[in-house]
Coordinates of C-alpha atoms in Angstrom, one line a residue:
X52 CA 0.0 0.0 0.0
X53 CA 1.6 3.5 -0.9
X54 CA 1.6 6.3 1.1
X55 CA -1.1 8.7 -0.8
X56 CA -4.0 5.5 -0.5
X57 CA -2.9 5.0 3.1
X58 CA -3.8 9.1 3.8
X59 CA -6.8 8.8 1.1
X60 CA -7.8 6.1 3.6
X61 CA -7.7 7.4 7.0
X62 CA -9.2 10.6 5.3
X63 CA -12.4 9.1 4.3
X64 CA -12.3 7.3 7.7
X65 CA -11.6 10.8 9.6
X66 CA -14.3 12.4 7.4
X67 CA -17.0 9.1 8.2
X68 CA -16.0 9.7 11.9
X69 CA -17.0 13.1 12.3
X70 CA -19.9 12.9 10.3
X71 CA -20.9 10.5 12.7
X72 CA -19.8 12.3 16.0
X73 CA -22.1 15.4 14.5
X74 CA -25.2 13.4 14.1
X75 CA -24.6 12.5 17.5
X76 CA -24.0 15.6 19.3
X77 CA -27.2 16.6 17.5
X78 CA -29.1 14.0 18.4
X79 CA -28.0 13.9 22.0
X80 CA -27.7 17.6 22.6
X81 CA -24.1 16.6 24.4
X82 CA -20.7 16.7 23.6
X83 CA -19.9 14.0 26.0
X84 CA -21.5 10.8 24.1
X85 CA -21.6 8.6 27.2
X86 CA -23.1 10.8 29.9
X87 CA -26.1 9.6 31.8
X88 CA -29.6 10.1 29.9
X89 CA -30.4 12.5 32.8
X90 CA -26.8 14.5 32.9
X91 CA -27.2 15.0 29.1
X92 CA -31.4 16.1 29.3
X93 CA -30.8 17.9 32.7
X94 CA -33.8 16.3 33.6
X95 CA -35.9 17.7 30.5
X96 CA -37.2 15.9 28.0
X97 CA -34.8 16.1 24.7
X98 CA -35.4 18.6 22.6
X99 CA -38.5 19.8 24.4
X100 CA -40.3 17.6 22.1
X101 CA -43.0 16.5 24.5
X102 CA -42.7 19.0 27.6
X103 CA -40.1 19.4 30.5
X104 CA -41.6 17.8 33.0
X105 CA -40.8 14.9 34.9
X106 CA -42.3 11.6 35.5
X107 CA -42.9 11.8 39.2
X108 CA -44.8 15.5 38.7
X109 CA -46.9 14.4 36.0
X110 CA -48.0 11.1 37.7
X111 CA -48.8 13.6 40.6
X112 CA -50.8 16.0 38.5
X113 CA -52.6 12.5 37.5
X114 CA -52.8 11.5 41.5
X115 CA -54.8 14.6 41.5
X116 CA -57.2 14.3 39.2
X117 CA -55.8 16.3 36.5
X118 CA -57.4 16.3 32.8
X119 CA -56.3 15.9 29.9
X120 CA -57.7 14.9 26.2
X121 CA -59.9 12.1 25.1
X122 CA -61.4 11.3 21.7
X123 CA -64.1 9.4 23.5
X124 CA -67.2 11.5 24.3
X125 CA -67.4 10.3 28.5
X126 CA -66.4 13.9 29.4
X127 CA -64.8 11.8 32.8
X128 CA -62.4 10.0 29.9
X129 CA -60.0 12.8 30.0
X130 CA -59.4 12.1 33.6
X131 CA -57.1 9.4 34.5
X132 CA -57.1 9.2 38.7
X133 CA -59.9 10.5 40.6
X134 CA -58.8 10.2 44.3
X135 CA -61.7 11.3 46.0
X136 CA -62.9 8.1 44.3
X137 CA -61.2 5.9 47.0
X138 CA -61.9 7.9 50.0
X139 CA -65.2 8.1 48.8
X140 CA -65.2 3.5 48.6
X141 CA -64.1 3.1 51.9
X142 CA -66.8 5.4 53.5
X143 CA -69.3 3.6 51.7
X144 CA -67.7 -0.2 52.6
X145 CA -67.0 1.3 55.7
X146 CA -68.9 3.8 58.2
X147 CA -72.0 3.8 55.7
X148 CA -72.2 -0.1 55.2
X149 CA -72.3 -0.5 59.1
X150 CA -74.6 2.5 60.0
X151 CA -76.9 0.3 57.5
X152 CA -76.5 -3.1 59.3
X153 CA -76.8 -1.5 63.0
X154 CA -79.9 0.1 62.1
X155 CA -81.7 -2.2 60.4
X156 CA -80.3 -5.1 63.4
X157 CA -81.5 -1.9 66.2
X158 CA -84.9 -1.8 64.9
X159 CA -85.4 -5.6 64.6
X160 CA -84.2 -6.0 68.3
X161 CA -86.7 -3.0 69.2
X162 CA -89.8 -5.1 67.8
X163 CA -89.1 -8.3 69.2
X164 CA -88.4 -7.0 72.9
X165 CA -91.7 -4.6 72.2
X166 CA -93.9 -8.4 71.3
X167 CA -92.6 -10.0 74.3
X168 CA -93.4 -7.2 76.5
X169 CA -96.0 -5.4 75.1
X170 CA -97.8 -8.5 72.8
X171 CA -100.4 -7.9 70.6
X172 CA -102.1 -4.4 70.8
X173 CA -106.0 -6.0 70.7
X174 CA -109.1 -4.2 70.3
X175 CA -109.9 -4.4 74.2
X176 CA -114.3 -3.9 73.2
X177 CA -113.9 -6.6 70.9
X178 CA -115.2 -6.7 67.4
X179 CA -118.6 -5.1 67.3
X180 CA -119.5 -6.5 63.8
X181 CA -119.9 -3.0 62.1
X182 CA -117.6 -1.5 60.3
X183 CA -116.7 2.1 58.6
X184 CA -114.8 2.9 55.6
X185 CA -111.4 4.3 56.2
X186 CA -109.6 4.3 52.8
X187 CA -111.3 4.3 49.6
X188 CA -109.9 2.7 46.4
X189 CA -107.9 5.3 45.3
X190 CA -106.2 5.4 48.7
X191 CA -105.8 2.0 49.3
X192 CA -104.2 1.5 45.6
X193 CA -101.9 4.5 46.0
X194 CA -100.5 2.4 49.7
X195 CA -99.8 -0.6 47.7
X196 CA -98.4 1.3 44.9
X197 CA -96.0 2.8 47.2
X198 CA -95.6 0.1 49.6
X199 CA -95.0 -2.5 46.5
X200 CA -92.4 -0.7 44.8
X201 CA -90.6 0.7 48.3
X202 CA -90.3 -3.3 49.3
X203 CA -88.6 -4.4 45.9
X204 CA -86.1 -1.1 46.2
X205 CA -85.7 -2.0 49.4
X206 CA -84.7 -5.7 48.5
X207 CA -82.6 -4.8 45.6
X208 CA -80.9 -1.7 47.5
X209 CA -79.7 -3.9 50.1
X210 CA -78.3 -6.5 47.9
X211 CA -76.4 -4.1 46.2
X212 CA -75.1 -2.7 49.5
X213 CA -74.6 -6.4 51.3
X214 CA -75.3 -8.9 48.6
X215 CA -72.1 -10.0 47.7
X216 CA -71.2 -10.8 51.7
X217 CA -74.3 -12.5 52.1
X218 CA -76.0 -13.8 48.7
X219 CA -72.9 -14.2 47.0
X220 CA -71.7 -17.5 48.6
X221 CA -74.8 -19.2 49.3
X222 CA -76.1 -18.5 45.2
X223 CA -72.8 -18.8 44.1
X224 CA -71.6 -16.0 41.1
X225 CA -73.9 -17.4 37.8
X226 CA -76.9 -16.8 40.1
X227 CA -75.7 -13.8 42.0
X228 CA -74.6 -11.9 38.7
X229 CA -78.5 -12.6 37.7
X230 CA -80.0 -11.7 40.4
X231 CA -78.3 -8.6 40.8
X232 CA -78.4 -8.0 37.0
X233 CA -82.5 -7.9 36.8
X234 CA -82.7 -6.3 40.5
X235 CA -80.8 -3.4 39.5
X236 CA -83.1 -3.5 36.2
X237 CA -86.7 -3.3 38.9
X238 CA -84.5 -0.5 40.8
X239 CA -84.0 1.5 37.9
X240 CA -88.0 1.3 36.3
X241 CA -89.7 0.7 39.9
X242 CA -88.3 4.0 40.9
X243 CA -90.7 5.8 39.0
X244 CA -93.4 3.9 40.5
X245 CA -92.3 4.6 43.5
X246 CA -92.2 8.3 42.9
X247 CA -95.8 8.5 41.7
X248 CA -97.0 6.5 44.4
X249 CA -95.0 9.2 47.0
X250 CA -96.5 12.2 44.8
X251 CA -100.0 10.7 45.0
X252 CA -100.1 10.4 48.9
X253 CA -98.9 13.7 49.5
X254 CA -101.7 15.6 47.7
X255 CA -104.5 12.8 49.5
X256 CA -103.1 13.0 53.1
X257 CA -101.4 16.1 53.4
X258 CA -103.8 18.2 55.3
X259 CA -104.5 15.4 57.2
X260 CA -100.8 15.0 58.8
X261 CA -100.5 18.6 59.6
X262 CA -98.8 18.3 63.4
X263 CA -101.0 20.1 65.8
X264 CA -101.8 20.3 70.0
X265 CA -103.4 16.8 69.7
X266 CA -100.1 15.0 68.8
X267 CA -98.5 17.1 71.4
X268 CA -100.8 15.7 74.2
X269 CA -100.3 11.9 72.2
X270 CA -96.4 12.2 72.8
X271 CA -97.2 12.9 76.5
X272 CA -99.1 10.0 76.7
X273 CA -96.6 7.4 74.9
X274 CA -99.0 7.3 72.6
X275 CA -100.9 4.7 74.7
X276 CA -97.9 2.6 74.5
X277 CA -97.1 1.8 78.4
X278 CA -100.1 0.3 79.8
X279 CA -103.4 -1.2 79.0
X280 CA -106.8 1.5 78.7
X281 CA -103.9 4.7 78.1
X282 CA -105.8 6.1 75.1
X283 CA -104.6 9.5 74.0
X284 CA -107.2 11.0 71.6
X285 CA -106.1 11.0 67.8
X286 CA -107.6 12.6 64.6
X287 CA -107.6 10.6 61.1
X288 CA -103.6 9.7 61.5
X289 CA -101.6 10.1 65.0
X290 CA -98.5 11.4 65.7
X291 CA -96.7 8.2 64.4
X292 CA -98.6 8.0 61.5
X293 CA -97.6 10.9 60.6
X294 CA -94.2 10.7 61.2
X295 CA -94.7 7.8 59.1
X296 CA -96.3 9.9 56.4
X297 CA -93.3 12.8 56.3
X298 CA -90.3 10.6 56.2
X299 CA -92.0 8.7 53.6
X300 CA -92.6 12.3 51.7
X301 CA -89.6 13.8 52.6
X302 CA -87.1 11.1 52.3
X303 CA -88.9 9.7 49.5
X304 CA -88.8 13.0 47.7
X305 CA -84.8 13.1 48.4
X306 CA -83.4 9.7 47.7
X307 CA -85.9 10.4 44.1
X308 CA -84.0 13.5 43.6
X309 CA -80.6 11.3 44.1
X310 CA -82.0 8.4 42.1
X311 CA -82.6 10.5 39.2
X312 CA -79.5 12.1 39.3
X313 CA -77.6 8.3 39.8
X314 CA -79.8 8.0 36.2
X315 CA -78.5 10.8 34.4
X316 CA -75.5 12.1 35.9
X317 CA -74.3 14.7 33.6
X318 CA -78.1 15.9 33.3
X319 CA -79.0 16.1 36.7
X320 CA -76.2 17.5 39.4
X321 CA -78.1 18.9 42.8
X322 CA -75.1 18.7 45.1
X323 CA -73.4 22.3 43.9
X324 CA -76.7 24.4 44.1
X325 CA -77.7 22.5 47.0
X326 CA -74.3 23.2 48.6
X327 CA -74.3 27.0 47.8
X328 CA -77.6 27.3 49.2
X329 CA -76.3 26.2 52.4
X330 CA -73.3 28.0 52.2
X331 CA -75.5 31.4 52.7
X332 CA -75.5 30.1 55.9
X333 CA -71.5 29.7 56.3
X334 CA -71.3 26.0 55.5
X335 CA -68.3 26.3 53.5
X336 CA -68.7 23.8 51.3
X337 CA -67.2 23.3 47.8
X338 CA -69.2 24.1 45.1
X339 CA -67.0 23.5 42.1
X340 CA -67.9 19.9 41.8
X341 CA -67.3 17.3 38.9
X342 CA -70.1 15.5 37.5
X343 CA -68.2 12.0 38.9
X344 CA -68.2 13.9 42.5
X345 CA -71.7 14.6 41.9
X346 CA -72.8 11.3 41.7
X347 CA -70.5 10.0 44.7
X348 CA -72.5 12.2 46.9
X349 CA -75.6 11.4 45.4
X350 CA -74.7 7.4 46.0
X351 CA -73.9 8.3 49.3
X352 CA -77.0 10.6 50.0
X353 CA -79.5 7.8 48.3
X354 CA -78.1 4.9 50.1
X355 CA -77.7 6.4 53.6
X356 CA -81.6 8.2 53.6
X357 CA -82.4 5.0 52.3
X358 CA -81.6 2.8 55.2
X359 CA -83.4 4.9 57.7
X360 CA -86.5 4.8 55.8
X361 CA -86.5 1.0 55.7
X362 CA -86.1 0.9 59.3
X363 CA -88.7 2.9 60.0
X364 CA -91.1 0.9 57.4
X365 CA -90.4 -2.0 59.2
X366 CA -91.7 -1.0 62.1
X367 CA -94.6 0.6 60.1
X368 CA -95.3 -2.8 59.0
X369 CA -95.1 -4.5 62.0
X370 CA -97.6 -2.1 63.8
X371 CA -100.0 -2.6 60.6
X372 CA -99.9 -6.3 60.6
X373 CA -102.1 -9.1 63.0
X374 CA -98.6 -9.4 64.5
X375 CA -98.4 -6.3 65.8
X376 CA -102.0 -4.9 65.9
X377 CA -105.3 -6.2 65.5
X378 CA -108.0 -5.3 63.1
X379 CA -105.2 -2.5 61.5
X380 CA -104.3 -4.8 58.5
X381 CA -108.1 -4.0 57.5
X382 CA -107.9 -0.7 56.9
X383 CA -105.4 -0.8 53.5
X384 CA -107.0 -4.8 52.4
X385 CA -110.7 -4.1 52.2
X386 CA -110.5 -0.2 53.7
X387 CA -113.4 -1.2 56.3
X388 CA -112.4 -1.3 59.9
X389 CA -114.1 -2.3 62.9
X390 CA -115.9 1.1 64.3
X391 CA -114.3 -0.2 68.3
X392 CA -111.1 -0.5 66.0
X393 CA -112.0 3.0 65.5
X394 CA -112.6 4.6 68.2
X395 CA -110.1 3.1 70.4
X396 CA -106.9 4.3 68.3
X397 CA -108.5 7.2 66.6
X398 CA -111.4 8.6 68.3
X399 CA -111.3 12.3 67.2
X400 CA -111.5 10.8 63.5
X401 CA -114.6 8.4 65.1
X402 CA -116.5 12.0 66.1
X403 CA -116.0 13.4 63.2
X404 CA -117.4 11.0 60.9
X405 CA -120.3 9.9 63.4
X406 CA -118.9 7.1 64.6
X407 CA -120.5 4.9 67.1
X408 CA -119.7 1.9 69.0
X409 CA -119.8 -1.1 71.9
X410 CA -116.9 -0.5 73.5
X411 CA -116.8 0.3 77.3
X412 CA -115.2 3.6 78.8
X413 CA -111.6 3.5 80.0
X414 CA -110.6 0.4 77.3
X415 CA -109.0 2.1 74.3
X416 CA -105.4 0.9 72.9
X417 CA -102.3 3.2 70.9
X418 CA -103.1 4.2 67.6
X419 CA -101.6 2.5 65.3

């Protein structure tokens, strides 16, 4: 090999080299070609190309609930993490879940000790053989209505709350997945009926569960609860009847509200108005909620007002069975009662509508 190939040679090499080194240098953005990724980037992203910042603050952003872009119409799609989401699970699994199974285990403790004590509540006259109307058709269709619907929500509530404890390995999953499949499916369509059925009794009954004196003087009696022939007077519905009658309205008007808004949750949002409303009165609460926080309350609103309402209907139907009282079961089967049925738990009503019966001074029982 001659001297002038040998340089021709190691000037092509030379000339290959830094060609190479360049592309480098250029690709890197370092002169130093085996420096760490990080030394070279100084913790930036190459080139800037997506952003300058690093991992751990953009998987906090995400922690937080930051939002981003999404070509899939769920508006929530754009948000990756939202950790309200688990504080929000464990106060349901948690707190909520046992505030459900002490209540309803409280009331059902309540009414057993009450039938050993107390027993049935008879009608002390006896059956005279006459009877009076107390509910018409219309009324005694609109109870069932309501009372129908409220059982299988109940039902289908509950094993959405505690079926998968309880149901789940008895049933096994085939049937459990069914069963919870088509109760949430009666939930979702019974709800309505429900709501009519709520709607309806509050424009029948209203003005008859206005509170007034006579529940006071009820209440101060026990409501002829502690002894035998302790009769406080009572118009149309008592005191607990129409306690009965306002959670039924009232709670039944809310967990609707919350229902409907579990339905359509980008259509329906209550939480942030209602929250601003009570604000005026230096609640503090936030009012810049996301339609996914929105429906976290409302889960949390519907379940909770929920299980205090099905407490308290149990107790309402054990007072309005034979079980509990006699001759009460009448009034929403056939709507004729026994006239000493009457006007031994209601014998304001008994006055007003002319009312007349056998039964012997001193021997009334507690409304129902």
């Amino acid at each position: 090999m001659t001297w002038s190939t040998l340089r021709h040679f190691l000037a092509v090499t030379g000339l290959a080299m830094a060609v190479i080194y360049a592309s480098a240098v250029g690709l890197t953005g370092s002169m130093v070609l085996d420096a760490p990724a990080a030394a070279q980037s100084k913790g930036a992203v190459p080139g800037n190309f997506s952003g300058n910042i690093s991992d751990a603050e953009l998987w906090r952003a995400v922690r937080k609930g930051i939002k981003g872009r999404s070509s899939v119409k769920d508006p929530m799609a754009a948000t990756l993490v939202q950790s309200e989401g688990d504080s929000w699970r464990a106060f349901k699994n948690g707190p909520l879940a046992q505030f459900g199974g002490w209540s309803l285990a409280a009331i059902l403790v309540i009414l057993v000790i009450f039938r050993l004590v107390r027993g049935q509540i008879k009608i002390e006259s006896g059956l005279s053989g006459q009877t009076v109307e107390r509910f018409n058709a219309v009324e005694r269709a609109t109870h069932w209505l309501t009372a129908s619907s409220f059982v299988v929500l109940a039902l289908s509530g509950l094993n959405v709350m505690y079926g998968k404890y309880v149901l789940l390995p008895i049933l096994g999953p085939g049937a459990f997945a069914s069963l919870t499949y088509y109760g949430k499916l009666a939930h979702n369509y019974l709800g309505f009926a429900f709501m009519v059925g709520v709607a309806l009794m509050f424009v029948m009954w209203v003005r008859h569960n206005i509170i007034d004196g006579t529940d006071l003087k009820w209440v101060a009696s026990g409501g002829g609860f502690v002894g035998k022939g302790n009769h406080p007077p009572a118009k149309r519905f008592n005191f607990g009847q129409k306690c009965i009658f306002w959670v039924v309205v009232l709670g039944g008007l809310t967990v609707s509200i919350s229902g409907l808004a579990l339905l359509f949750p980008f259509e329906i949002t209550p939480w942030a108005k209602t929250f601003a409303v009570l604000n005026i009165f230096g609640f503090g609460l936030p009012t810049e909620l996301t339609p996914l926080m929105e429906t976290q309350l409302s889960v949390l609103w519907h379940s909770g007002v929920s299980m205090a309402m099905i407490a308290v209907i149990i107790a309402h139907i054990y007072i309005g069975t034979p079980l509990g009282m006699e001759g009460a079961i009448d009034a929403v089967a056939s709507g004729q009662v026994d006239v000493n049925w009457v006007q031994e738990h209601h014998s304001l009503w008994a006055e007003e509508v002319g009312v007349s019966g056998s039964h012997s001074e001193g021997g009334e029982q507690p409304a129902e």
